[in-house]
């Protein structure tokens, strides 16, 4: 490996990306990378039973074919979280893994299992590993006896150039599986150290080193060596990294001279790394490298892949449309009062009640149930309830109910953390809003609690917002109250891991629905279907719910009505994140926009218009334009 011979040239190319020419022969090698496909083998959302052309494996197949037409030196890799999601786990106990069918058709060279590959136990994962015709890698995964579960690397040759490919999974996989036997004693070691070991083994035998890692760029919950940044800082010999796990789109980041790219989630993007080598006297030197991503939205689905997946597609659609109950009464999710502010997050709803009722029924040892609705567009109207509705509104396929023993103090600590999903209400605020950091988290972190009633007072600082906490029968919950909390173990793992609100704590497990009812039948989704069909006999009545509520917007009601009308008519919108992906990340405040005379209003408008001219920031522009419209509307 001769990268170090032209380190300065490579650094220059990273900064300026020049067209490079040399006396020696030039050869290009392209790495194509996917990650976090989560069962999206075709452009179809089986939870809603609707076409979804935003991304899928079959669309990526079309893009890969196009790239290969003009390039023989392509290496195709995947960074994991493949066999779980979008109902593909329906086939987990069948002889053939449909995801590996697609991978083999596309001729993937490398697959690195992610944390969700272990959701269904080793038998299911081993089926996938056996059927994959490329090379699976996982250098930091150790069997119970300490031996490697998978190879740490492979060497792939293209046109005489040898590319060393290293594969690592997030060590958080072990944390997420705590309290289960899914790993059967396997452990996940430090990926930075494992990568360093591999580099020492292969550096003199390869012309470039690529890392494929089921890890995001930054450390997860600030835990060292859980992000590829730490790996790149410790291992500058790596030339490029295909990252994953965090469901983020990264065209190119450069860390310690190492290129990093990440291809989003659900087949929505394809990462590309281009490596350029110069050959002299039979030896190759890397002289240039670059990366970017292709967005897959709108790409036609590959016909061969569609043919391959036709029987799976048919079965999943039939399953999604099974009628499981009839809903009467009221819709389980009220219509959003204000456009862009999901009602499911700001008030108690029948949809969370339904899942919590089923959870409480099948986990009777729990006196409190916690879960989240991980869908801003949650919806279930009066009429037929189909299986797809249950999946659409609770999207985590693997969620079970495990019951943990804890105290009222520990429960309240958890609830306070959950209430941190909201921004504090300030004088003049007329909308509730969400903490931008929590809003953009990979995992929905606004949890709802059944079995208790409570108020979230957003005039109080974070950590002191939960008030009037009591059981449904009116008994007050004190610090010493014995709580048996039902929630899914994956969620609990996030709370107790390093950086979590319950970091380092361990709670006795007194019940587990997967253990009681089976791995499939014990999930929240399937228990809810069973509850509707067997317990409710196919008839469910929706009712308005008020087990918890937010407080803090008790003033400025007339102004709030004006703002509501402006938003719902499309004249203004609620604030969004800078990348446009997350809505309602700040409250709308009217305090400084109410004036006693026209002169003061005009002065304010003039000042805002001057700011608008001066700024080049799109987010700031939107805020200023919003301010002007609001001020004019409030002072008519």
Coordinates of C-alpha atoms in Angstrom, one line a residue:
X1 CA 0.0 0.0 0.0
X2 CA 1.6 3.2 -1.2
X3 CA -0.8 5.9 -0.2
X4 CA 1.7 7.6 2.1
X5 CA 4.0 8.2 -0.9
X6 CA 1.6 10.8 -2.3
X7 CA -0.1 12.0 0.9
X8 CA 0.2 15.6 0.0
X9 CA -1.2 15.1 -3.5
X10 CA -4.2 13.3 -2.0
X11 CA -4.8 16.0 0.5
X12 CA -4.7 18.6 -2.3
X13 CA -7.1 16.5 -4.3
X14 CA -9.6 16.3 -1.4
X15 CA -9.6 20.1 -1.2
X16 CA -9.6 21.1 -4.8
X17 CA -10.6 17.9 -6.7
X18 CA -8.5 18.7 -9.8
X19 CA -8.3 16.7 -13.0
X20 CA -5.1 14.7 -12.5
X21 CA -2.8 13.4 -15.2
X22 CA 0.3 11.4 -14.9
X23 CA 2.9 9.7 -17.0
X24 CA 2.0 6.3 -15.7
X25 CA -1.2 4.4 -16.6
X26 CA -4.3 5.5 -14.7
X27 CA -6.9 3.1 -13.4
X28 CA -10.1 3.9 -11.7
X29 CA -11.9 1.7 -9.1
X30 CA -15.4 2.6 -7.9
X31 CA -16.9 1.5 -4.6
X32 CA -20.8 1.6 -4.5
X33 CA -22.3 1.4 -1.0
X34 CA -25.8 0.9 0.5
X35 CA -26.9 0.7 4.1
X36 CA -30.0 0.5 6.2
X37 CA -32.3 -0.8 3.5
X38 CA -34.5 -2.3 6.2
X39 CA -36.5 -4.6 4.0
X40 CA -37.3 -2.1 1.2
X41 CA -36.7 -4.5 -1.6
X42 CA -39.3 -2.9 -3.9
X43 CA -40.7 0.7 -4.1
X44 CA -43.6 -0.1 -1.9
X45 CA -44.5 0.7 1.7
X46 CA -46.2 -2.4 3.1
X47 CA -47.3 -0.6 6.3
X48 CA -49.5 1.8 4.3
X49 CA -49.9 -0.5 1.2
X50 CA -48.8 2.3 -1.1
X51 CA -46.2 2.7 -3.8
X52 CA -43.2 4.7 -2.6
X53 CA -40.7 5.8 -5.2
X54 CA -38.4 7.5 -2.8
X55 CA -36.1 4.5 -2.7
X56 CA -35.7 0.7 -2.7
X57 CA -33.2 -2.1 -3.5
X58 CA -34.8 -2.7 -6.9
X59 CA -34.4 1.0 -7.8
X60 CA -30.8 0.9 -6.6
X61 CA -30.3 -2.2 -8.8
X62 CA -31.2 0.0 -11.9
X63 CA -28.7 2.6 -10.9
X64 CA -25.9 0.0 -10.2
X65 CA -26.6 -1.5 -13.7
X66 CA -26.2 1.9 -15.3
X67 CA -22.9 2.5 -13.5
X68 CA -21.5 -0.9 -14.4
X69 CA -22.2 -0.4 -18.1
X70 CA -19.4 2.1 -18.3
X71 CA -17.2 0.7 -15.6
X72 CA -15.9 -2.8 -15.1
X73 CA -14.0 -1.9 -11.9
X74 CA -16.9 -1.7 -9.5
X75 CA -17.1 -3.1 -6.0
X76 CA -20.6 -3.2 -4.4
X77 CA -20.9 -3.3 -0.6
X78 CA -23.6 -2.9 2.0
X79 CA -23.3 -1.7 5.6
X80 CA -26.2 -3.6 7.2
X81 CA -29.7 -3.4 8.7
X82 CA -31.0 -5.3 5.8
X83 CA -33.3 -8.2 6.9
X84 CA -35.6 -6.2 9.3
X85 CA -38.2 -3.7 8.4
X86 CA -41.1 -3.1 5.9
X87 CA -42.5 -6.5 6.8
X88 CA -39.6 -8.5 5.2
X89 CA -39.3 -10.3 8.6
X90 CA -42.6 -12.0 7.6
X91 CA -40.3 -14.5 5.7
X92 CA -37.7 -14.9 8.4
X93 CA -38.6 -18.5 9.2
X94 CA -38.9 -19.6 5.6
X95 CA -36.1 -21.4 3.7
X96 CA -35.1 -18.4 1.5
X97 CA -34.2 -14.9 2.6
X98 CA -35.6 -12.5 0.0
X99 CA -33.1 -9.8 0.8
X100 CA -30.2 -12.2 -0.1
X101 CA -32.0 -13.0 -3.3
X102 CA -31.8 -9.4 -4.3
X103 CA -28.2 -9.0 -3.1
X104 CA -27.1 -12.1 -5.1
X105 CA -28.9 -10.9 -8.2
X106 CA -27.1 -7.6 -7.9
X107 CA -23.8 -9.4 -7.2
X108 CA -22.9 -7.6 -3.9
X109 CA -19.3 -8.2 -3.0
X110 CA -19.5 -7.5 0.7
X111 CA -22.3 -7.4 3.4
X112 CA -21.6 -6.2 6.9
X113 CA -24.5 -7.2 9.3
X114 CA -26.0 -4.3 11.4
X115 CA -27.5 -4.4 14.8
X116 CA -31.0 -5.3 13.5
X117 CA -29.6 -8.4 11.8
X118 CA -29.5 -9.9 15.3
X119 CA -33.2 -9.0 16.1
X120 CA -34.4 -12.5 15.4
X121 CA -31.6 -14.6 16.8
X122 CA -28.7 -16.4 15.2
X123 CA -30.6 -19.0 13.3
X124 CA -32.3 -16.4 11.2
X125 CA -29.0 -14.5 10.7
X126 CA -27.1 -17.6 9.8
X127 CA -29.7 -18.4 7.1
X128 CA -28.9 -15.0 5.5
X129 CA -25.2 -15.4 5.9
X130 CA -25.2 -18.8 4.3
X131 CA -27.3 -17.7 1.4
X132 CA -25.3 -14.6 0.7
X133 CA -22.9 -15.3 -2.3
X134 CA -20.5 -12.4 -1.5
X135 CA -18.3 -12.1 1.6
X136 CA -20.0 -11.2 4.9
X137 CA -17.7 -9.3 7.3
X138 CA -17.8 -8.3 10.9
X139 CA -14.4 -8.0 12.5
X140 CA -15.5 -6.9 16.0
X141 CA -18.2 -9.7 16.5
X142 CA -16.9 -12.5 18.7
X143 CA -18.6 -15.8 19.5
X144 CA -19.1 -16.8 23.1
X145 CA -15.8 -18.7 23.0
X146 CA -13.9 -15.6 21.8
X147 CA -13.4 -16.8 18.3
X148 CA -14.5 -14.5 15.3
X149 CA -18.1 -14.8 14.2
X150 CA -17.2 -13.5 10.8
X151 CA -14.0 -12.5 8.9
X152 CA -12.7 -9.0 9.5
X153 CA -11.7 -8.3 6.0
X154 CA -11.5 -9.5 2.4
X155 CA -9.2 -8.4 -0.5
X156 CA -11.0 -7.7 -3.8
X157 CA -9.0 -7.3 -7.0
X158 CA -10.1 -5.2 -9.9
X159 CA -7.9 -4.8 -13.0
X160 CA -4.8 -5.8 -11.0
X161 CA -5.5 -3.4 -8.1
X162 CA -6.1 -4.9 -4.7
X163 CA -8.6 -3.3 -2.4
X164 CA -8.7 -4.3 1.2
X165 CA -12.2 -4.1 2.5
X166 CA -12.7 -4.2 6.3
X167 CA -16.2 -4.7 7.9
X168 CA -17.3 -3.6 11.4
X169 CA -20.7 -3.5 13.2
X170 CA -21.6 -1.0 15.9
X171 CA -20.6 -2.2 19.3
X172 CA -24.0 -0.8 20.5
X173 CA -25.5 -4.0 19.1
X174 CA -24.5 -5.7 22.3
X175 CA -26.1 -3.0 24.4
X176 CA -29.3 -3.1 22.4
X177 CA -29.6 -6.8 23.0
X178 CA -29.2 -6.7 26.8
X179 CA -31.9 -8.5 28.6
X180 CA -32.4 -10.9 25.7
X181 CA -30.7 -14.1 24.5
X182 CA -30.5 -13.0 20.9
X183 CA -26.7 -12.9 20.8
X184 CA -26.2 -16.3 22.6
X185 CA -23.2 -15.0 24.4
X186 CA -21.6 -13.2 21.5
X187 CA -19.7 -9.9 22.3
X188 CA -18.9 -6.8 20.2
X189 CA -15.4 -5.5 20.6
X190 CA -13.8 -2.0 20.0
X191 CA -13.9 -1.4 16.3
X192 CA -11.1 1.1 16.3
X193 CA -8.7 -1.4 17.8
X194 CA -10.0 -4.2 15.5
X195 CA -9.5 -2.0 12.4
X196 CA -5.9 -1.2 13.6
X197 CA -5.2 -5.0 13.8
X198 CA -6.4 -5.6 10.3
X199 CA -4.5 -2.8 8.8
X200 CA -1.3 -4.1 10.3
X201 CA -2.1 -7.5 8.7
X202 CA -2.9 -6.3 5.2
X203 CA -1.3 -2.9 4.6
X204 CA 1.6 -4.3 2.6
X205 CA -0.6 -6.5 0.5
X206 CA -3.2 -4.0 -0.8
X207 CA -3.3 -0.8 -2.8
X208 CA -6.1 0.8 -0.8
X209 CA -8.2 0.2 2.3
X210 CA -11.9 0.7 2.6
X211 CA -13.9 0.4 5.8
X212 CA -17.6 -0.6 5.6
X213 CA -19.1 0.1 9.0
X214 CA -22.6 -0.1 10.5
X215 CA -21.8 3.1 12.4
X216 CA -22.5 6.8 11.9
X217 CA -19.9 9.5 11.8
X218 CA -20.2 10.7 15.3
X219 CA -20.2 8.6 18.5
X220 CA -23.6 7.4 19.6
X221 CA -24.7 9.0 22.9
X222 CA -21.1 10.2 23.2
X223 CA -19.8 6.7 23.7
X224 CA -16.2 6.4 22.5
X225 CA -15.5 4.4 19.4
X226 CA -19.1 4.0 18.3
X227 CA -18.7 6.4 15.4
X228 CA -16.4 6.2 12.4
X229 CA -14.9 9.6 13.3
X230 CA -13.0 7.9 16.1
X231 CA -11.9 5.1 13.8
X232 CA -10.6 7.5 11.1
X233 CA -8.8 9.6 13.7
X234 CA -7.1 6.4 15.0
X235 CA -6.5 4.8 11.6
X236 CA -5.4 7.3 8.9
X237 CA -4.3 4.4 6.7
X238 CA -8.0 4.0 5.8
X239 CA -8.7 5.6 2.4
X240 CA -12.5 5.8 2.6
X241 CA -15.4 4.6 4.7
X242 CA -19.0 3.6 3.8
X243 CA -20.9 4.4 7.0
X244 CA -24.4 3.6 8.1
X245 CA -26.7 3.0 11.1
X246 CA -27.7 6.7 11.6
X247 CA -30.0 6.9 8.6
X248 CA -28.2 10.0 7.4
X249 CA -27.2 11.2 3.9
X250 CA -23.5 12.2 3.7
X251 CA -22.0 13.0 0.3
X252 CA -18.5 13.4 1.5
X253 CA -16.9 14.2 4.9
X254 CA -13.2 14.2 5.3
X255 CA -11.8 13.1 8.7
X256 CA -8.1 12.9 9.2
X257 CA -7.7 12.5 5.4
X258 CA -10.2 9.7 5.3
X259 CA -13.3 10.2 3.0
X260 CA -16.6 9.2 4.6
X261 CA -19.9 8.7 2.8
X262 CA -23.3 7.4 4.1
X263 CA -26.3 6.4 1.9
X264 CA -29.3 7.5 4.0
X265 CA -31.9 4.8 4.7
X266 CA -34.5 2.5 3.0
X267 CA -32.7 2.5 -0.3
X268 CA -33.1 6.3 -0.7
X269 CA -29.5 6.8 -1.8
X270 CA -26.4 5.0 -3.2
X271 CA -23.0 6.1 -2.1
X272 CA -20.1 6.2 -4.6
X273 CA -16.4 6.3 -3.8
X274 CA -14.0 6.8 -6.8
X275 CA -10.4 5.8 -6.3
X276 CA -7.8 6.7 -9.0
X277 CA -4.5 4.8 -9.2
X278 CA -1.3 5.4 -11.1
X279 CA 0.7 2.3 -12.2
X280 CA 4.5 2.3 -12.4
X281 CA 6.6 -0.8 -12.7
X282 CA 3.7 -3.0 -11.8
X283 CA 2.9 -1.2 -8.6
X284 CA -0.2 1.0 -7.9
X285 CA -0.3 4.2 -6.0
X286 CA -3.6 5.9 -5.0
X287 CA -3.4 9.5 -6.4
X288 CA -6.9 10.8 -6.1
X289 CA -10.2 9.9 -4.3
X290 CA -13.6 11.4 -4.1
X291 CA -17.2 10.4 -2.9
X292 CA -20.7 11.5 -3.4
X293 CA -24.2 10.0 -3.3
X294 CA -27.0 9.4 -5.8
X295 CA -30.5 10.1 -4.7
X296 CA -32.7 7.3 -5.8
X297 CA -36.1 9.0 -5.7
X298 CA -37.9 8.5 -9.0
X299 CA -35.4 6.0 -10.4
X300 CA -37.2 3.2 -12.3
X301 CA -37.3 -0.2 -10.5
X302 CA -35.3 -2.9 -12.2
X303 CA -37.5 -5.4 -14.1
X304 CA -35.5 -8.5 -13.1
X305 CA -35.7 -7.6 -9.4
X306 CA -39.4 -6.9 -9.7
X307 CA -39.9 -10.3 -11.2
X308 CA -37.8 -11.9 -8.5
X309 CA -39.8 -10.2 -5.8
X310 CA -43.3 -10.6 -7.3
X311 CA -44.4 -13.5 -5.0
X312 CA -43.1 -11.7 -1.9
X313 CA -44.8 -8.5 -2.9
X314 CA -48.1 -10.3 -3.5
X315 CA -48.1 -12.0 -0.1
X316 CA -47.2 -8.8 1.8
X317 CA -49.9 -6.8 0.2
X318 CA -52.5 -9.5 1.0
X319 CA -51.3 -9.6 4.6
X320 CA -51.4 -5.8 4.9
X321 CA -55.0 -5.6 3.8
X322 CA -56.5 -8.2 6.3
X323 CA -59.4 -6.6 8.2
X324 CA -58.9 -7.2 11.9
X325 CA -61.6 -5.0 13.4
X326 CA -64.2 -2.3 12.9
X327 CA -63.6 1.1 14.6
X328 CA -66.5 3.1 15.9
X329 CA -66.8 6.2 18.0
X330 CA -64.1 8.8 17.2
X331 CA -61.0 8.7 15.0
X332 CA -58.0 7.5 17.0
X333 CA -55.9 10.4 16.0
X334 CA -57.5 13.9 15.9
X335 CA -56.8 16.0 12.9
X336 CA -53.8 18.3 13.4
X337 CA -55.1 21.6 14.9
X338 CA -52.2 23.5 13.4
X339 CA -50.5 22.4 10.1
X340 CA -47.0 21.0 10.7
X341 CA -47.5 20.2 14.4
X342 CA -48.4 16.5 14.7
X343 CA -51.4 16.2 17.1
X344 CA -50.2 12.8 18.1
X345 CA -47.2 14.4 19.8
X346 CA -49.0 17.2 21.7
X347 CA -52.1 15.5 23.1
X348 CA -53.2 12.1 24.4
X349 CA -54.7 10.1 21.6
X350 CA -56.7 6.9 21.0
X351 CA -53.9 5.4 18.9
X352 CA -51.4 5.3 21.7
X353 CA -54.2 4.1 24.0
X354 CA -54.9 1.1 21.7
X355 CA -51.3 -0.2 21.8
X356 CA -51.1 0.4 25.5
X357 CA -54.4 -1.4 26.2
X358 CA -53.1 -4.4 24.3
X359 CA -49.7 -4.2 26.0
X360 CA -51.3 -4.0 29.4
X361 CA -53.6 -6.9 28.7
X362 CA -50.9 -9.3 27.5
X363 CA -48.3 -8.0 30.1
X364 CA -50.6 -8.0 33.2
X365 CA -47.7 -7.7 35.6
X366 CA -47.1 -4.1 34.4
X367 CA -48.8 -1.2 36.2
X368 CA -47.3 1.3 33.7
X369 CA -46.8 1.0 30.0
X370 CA -44.5 3.3 28.0
X371 CA -44.2 3.5 24.2
X372 CA -43.8 6.0 21.4
X373 CA -45.7 6.6 18.2
X374 CA -42.9 6.9 15.7
X375 CA -44.9 8.4 12.9
X376 CA -45.8 12.1 12.6
X377 CA -48.6 11.1 10.1
X378 CA -50.3 8.6 12.5
X379 CA -53.9 8.1 11.4
X380 CA -56.7 5.7 12.1
X381 CA -60.2 6.8 11.2
X382 CA -63.6 5.3 12.0
X383 CA -64.2 2.3 9.8
X384 CA -62.2 -0.8 9.0
X385 CA -59.0 -1.5 10.9
X386 CA -56.6 -3.4 8.7
X387 CA -53.3 -5.1 9.6
X388 CA -51.5 -2.4 7.7
X389 CA -53.0 0.3 10.0
X390 CA -51.4 -1.4 13.1
X391 CA -48.0 -1.5 11.4
X392 CA -48.3 2.0 9.9
X393 CA -48.9 3.7 13.3
X394 CA -46.4 1.6 15.2
X395 CA -43.5 1.2 12.9
X396 CA -40.9 -0.8 15.0
X397 CA -41.5 -4.4 13.9
X398 CA -39.4 -5.9 16.6
X399 CA -40.9 -4.1 19.6
X400 CA -42.1 -6.4 22.5
X401 CA -43.2 -5.6 26.0
X402 CA -40.7 -6.4 28.7
X403 CA -41.7 -5.6 32.3
X404 CA -39.1 -4.1 34.6
X405 CA -39.2 -3.5 38.3
X406 CA -38.2 0.0 39.4
X407 CA -39.2 2.8 41.7
X408 CA -41.4 5.8 41.2
X409 CA -38.3 8.0 41.3
X410 CA -36.8 6.1 38.4
X411 CA -40.0 6.2 36.5
X412 CA -40.2 10.0 36.9
X413 CA -36.6 10.4 35.8
X414 CA -37.5 8.6 32.6
X415 CA -40.7 10.7 32.2
X416 CA -38.7 13.9 32.7
X417 CA -36.3 12.9 30.0
X418 CA -39.2 12.1 27.7
X419 CA -40.7 15.5 28.4
X420 CA -37.4 17.0 27.3
X421 CA -38.7 16.4 23.8
X422 CA -40.4 19.7 24.0
X423 CA -39.0 23.2 24.1
X424 CA -39.8 25.4 27.1
X425 CA -42.7 27.8 26.7
X426 CA -41.7 31.4 27.0
X427 CA -43.8 34.5 27.5
X428 CA -45.5 35.2 24.2
X429 CA -45.3 31.7 22.7
X430 CA -48.5 30.6 21.0
X431 CA -47.5 27.2 19.8
X432 CA -45.9 24.2 21.4
X433 CA -42.6 23.1 19.8
X434 CA -40.0 20.3 19.8
X435 CA -36.4 20.3 20.9
X436 CA -34.4 20.4 17.6
X437 CA -31.8 17.9 18.8
X438 CA -34.5 15.4 20.0
X439 CA -36.6 16.0 17.0
X440 CA -33.8 15.0 14.6
X441 CA -32.8 12.0 16.6
X442 CA -32.7 8.7 14.7
X443 CA -35.2 7.3 17.3
X444 CA -38.4 9.0 18.3
X445 CA -37.9 10.1 21.9
X446 CA -41.4 11.4 22.9
X447 CA -42.7 8.5 25.0
X448 CA -46.3 8.2 26.3
X449 CA -47.2 6.5 29.6
X450 CA -50.4 4.5 30.4
X451 CA -51.5 3.4 33.8
X452 CA -50.8 6.9 35.1
X453 CA -52.1 10.4 34.6
X454 CA -49.8 13.4 34.5
X455 CA -49.2 17.0 33.3
X456 CA -46.2 18.2 31.4
X457 CA -45.7 21.8 32.5
X458 CA -43.6 23.4 29.8
X459 CA -43.2 26.6 31.8
X460 CA -40.8 24.7 34.0
X461 CA -37.2 23.9 33.1
X462 CA -36.3 20.5 31.7
X463 CA -36.1 17.9 34.4
X464 CA -38.9 19.5 36.5
X465 CA -41.9 19.3 34.2
X466 CA -43.8 16.3 35.3
X467 CA -46.6 17.3 37.7
X468 CA -49.7 15.6 39.2
X469 CA -48.3 12.1 38.6
X470 CA -50.7 9.5 39.9
X471 CA -52.0 6.1 39.0
X472 CA -55.3 5.9 37.1
X473 CA -57.1 5.2 40.4
X474 CA -55.9 8.5 41.8
X475 CA -53.1 7.1 44.0
X476 CA -50.1 9.4 44.0
X477 CA -46.9 8.1 42.6
X478 CA -44.0 8.9 45.1
X479 CA -40.3 8.3 44.8
X480 CA -40.7 5.0 46.8
X481 CA -43.7 3.7 44.9
X482 CA -43.1 0.2 43.4
X483 CA -43.4 0.4 39.6
X484 CA -43.6 -2.4 37.1
X485 CA -42.9 -0.7 33.8
X486 CA -43.7 -2.4 30.5
X487 CA -41.7 -1.2 27.5
X488 CA -39.7 -2.8 24.7
X489 CA -36.2 -3.9 25.6
X490 CA -34.6 -2.1 22.7
X491 CA -35.9 1.2 24.1
X492 CA -34.7 0.3 27.6
X493 CA -31.3 -0.4 26.2
X494 CA -31.1 3.2 25.0
X495 CA -32.1 4.5 28.4
X496 CA -29.5 2.5 30.3
X497 CA -26.5 2.7 28.0
X498 CA -23.7 5.2 28.5
X499 CA -25.2 8.6 28.0
X500 CA -28.7 7.5 28.6
X501 CA -31.0 9.0 31.2
X502 CA -30.8 5.8 33.3
X503 CA -27.1 5.2 32.5
X504 CA -25.6 2.2 34.2
X505 CA -28.7 1.1 35.9
X506 CA -30.1 -2.5 35.7
X507 CA -33.7 -3.3 36.4
X508 CA -35.0 -6.8 37.3
X509 CA -37.1 -8.3 34.4
X510 CA -40.3 -9.9 35.6
X511 CA -42.1 -10.6 32.3
X512 CA -41.4 -10.7 28.6
X513 CA -44.1 -11.0 26.0
X514 CA -41.7 -12.6 23.5
X515 CA -40.8 -15.3 26.0
X516 CA -44.4 -15.8 27.0
X517 CA -46.1 -15.7 23.5
X518 CA -43.2 -16.3 21.1
X519 CA -40.8 -14.1 19.1
X520 CA -43.4 -13.2 16.5
X521 CA -46.6 -13.3 18.5
X522 CA -45.1 -11.4 21.4
X523 CA -44.5 -8.1 19.5
X524 CA -46.6 -5.1 20.1
X525 CA -47.9 -5.1 16.6
X526 CA -49.0 -8.7 16.7
X527 CA -50.4 -8.5 20.2
X528 CA -52.5 -5.5 19.2
X529 CA -53.9 -7.4 16.2
X530 CA -54.6 -10.3 18.6
X531 CA -56.2 -8.0 21.1
X532 CA -58.6 -6.6 18.5
X533 CA -59.6 -9.9 17.1
X534 CA -59.7 -12.1 20.2
X535 CA -60.4 -9.8 23.1
X536 CA -62.4 -7.0 21.4
X537 CA -64.0 -9.5 19.0
X538 CA -63.4 -7.3 16.0
X539 CA -65.1 -4.2 17.4
X540 CA -63.2 -1.3 18.9
X541 CA -64.7 2.0 20.1
X542 CA -62.5 5.1 19.9
X543 CA -62.9 7.6 22.7
X544 CA -61.3 11.1 23.4
X545 CA -58.4 10.6 25.8
X546 CA -57.0 12.9 28.5
X547 CA -54.6 10.8 30.6
X548 CA -51.9 13.4 30.1
X549 CA -51.7 16.9 28.7
X550 CA -49.3 19.8 28.1
X551 CA -49.6 23.1 29.9
X552 CA -48.0 26.5 29.3
X553 CA -50.0 28.2 26.5
X554 CA -52.7 29.6 28.7
X555 CA -52.3 33.3 27.5
X556 CA -52.4 35.1 24.2
X557 CA -55.4 33.2 23.0
X558 CA -56.6 35.8 20.5
X559 CA -53.1 36.0 19.0
X560 CA -52.9 32.2 18.9
X561 CA -56.1 32.1 16.8
X562 CA -54.5 34.6 14.3
X563 CA -51.3 32.5 14.1
X564 CA -53.3 29.3 13.7
X565 CA -55.3 30.9 10.8
X566 CA -52.1 32.1 9.1
X567 CA -50.4 28.7 9.3
X568 CA -53.5 26.7 8.2
X569 CA -54.1 29.0 5.3
X570 CA -50.5 28.5 4.1
X571 CA -49.4 32.1 4.6
X572 CA -46.7 31.1 7.1
X573 CA -45.4 27.8 8.3
X574 CA -44.0 26.5 11.5
X575 CA -40.2 26.7 11.8
X576 CA -38.3 23.8 10.4
X577 CA -34.8 22.5 10.8
X578 CA -32.1 24.0 8.6
X579 CA -32.1 20.9 6.3
X580 CA -35.9 21.0 6.0
X581 CA -36.4 17.5 7.4
X582 CA -38.0 18.2 10.7
X583 CA -40.9 20.5 11.4
X584 CA -41.9 22.6 14.4
X585 CA -38.4 23.0 16.0
X586 CA -39.2 26.4 17.5
X587 CA -42.3 28.0 18.9
X588 CA -43.9 31.0 17.3
X589 CA -43.7 34.0 19.7
X590 CA -45.8 37.1 19.4
X591 CA -44.6 39.1 22.3
X592 CA -42.4 41.6 20.4
X593 CA -44.9 41.8 17.4
X594 CA -47.8 43.5 19.2
X595 CA -47.7 47.3 18.9
X596 CA -49.8 50.2 20.3
X597 CA -49.5 52.4 17.3
X598 CA -48.9 52.3 13.6
X599 CA -45.5 54.1 13.8
X600 CA -44.1 51.4 16.0
X601 CA -45.4 48.7 13.7
X602 CA -43.9 50.4 10.6
X603 CA -40.5 50.8 12.4
X604 CA -40.5 47.1 13.2
X605 CA -41.4 46.2 9.6
X606 CA -38.7 48.4 8.2
X607 CA -36.1 46.9 10.5
X608 CA -37.1 43.4 9.5
X609 CA -37.0 44.3 5.8
X610 CA -33.5 45.6 6.2
X611 CA -32.5 42.4 7.9
X612 CA -34.0 40.4 5.0
X613 CA -31.9 42.3 2.5
X614 CA -28.7 41.8 4.5
X615 CA -29.0 38.0 5.2
X616 CA -28.1 35.2 2.8
X617 CA -29.2 32.4 5.2
X618 CA -32.4 30.7 4.0
X619 CA -33.6 29.8 7.5
X620 CA -33.1 33.3 8.7
X621 CA -34.9 34.6 5.6
X622 CA -37.9 32.4 6.4
X623 CA -38.0 33.6 10.0
X624 CA -37.9 37.3 9.0
X625 CA -40.6 36.8 6.4
X626 CA -42.7 35.0 9.0
X627 CA -42.1 37.9 11.4
X628 CA -43.3 40.5 8.9
X629 CA -46.5 38.6 8.1
X630 CA -47.3 37.9 11.7
X631 CA -46.7 41.5 12.8
X632 CA -49.0 42.8 10.0
X633 CA -51.7 40.3 10.9
X634 CA -51.6 41.0 14.6
X635 CA -51.8 44.8 14.2
X636 CA -54.6 45.3 11.7

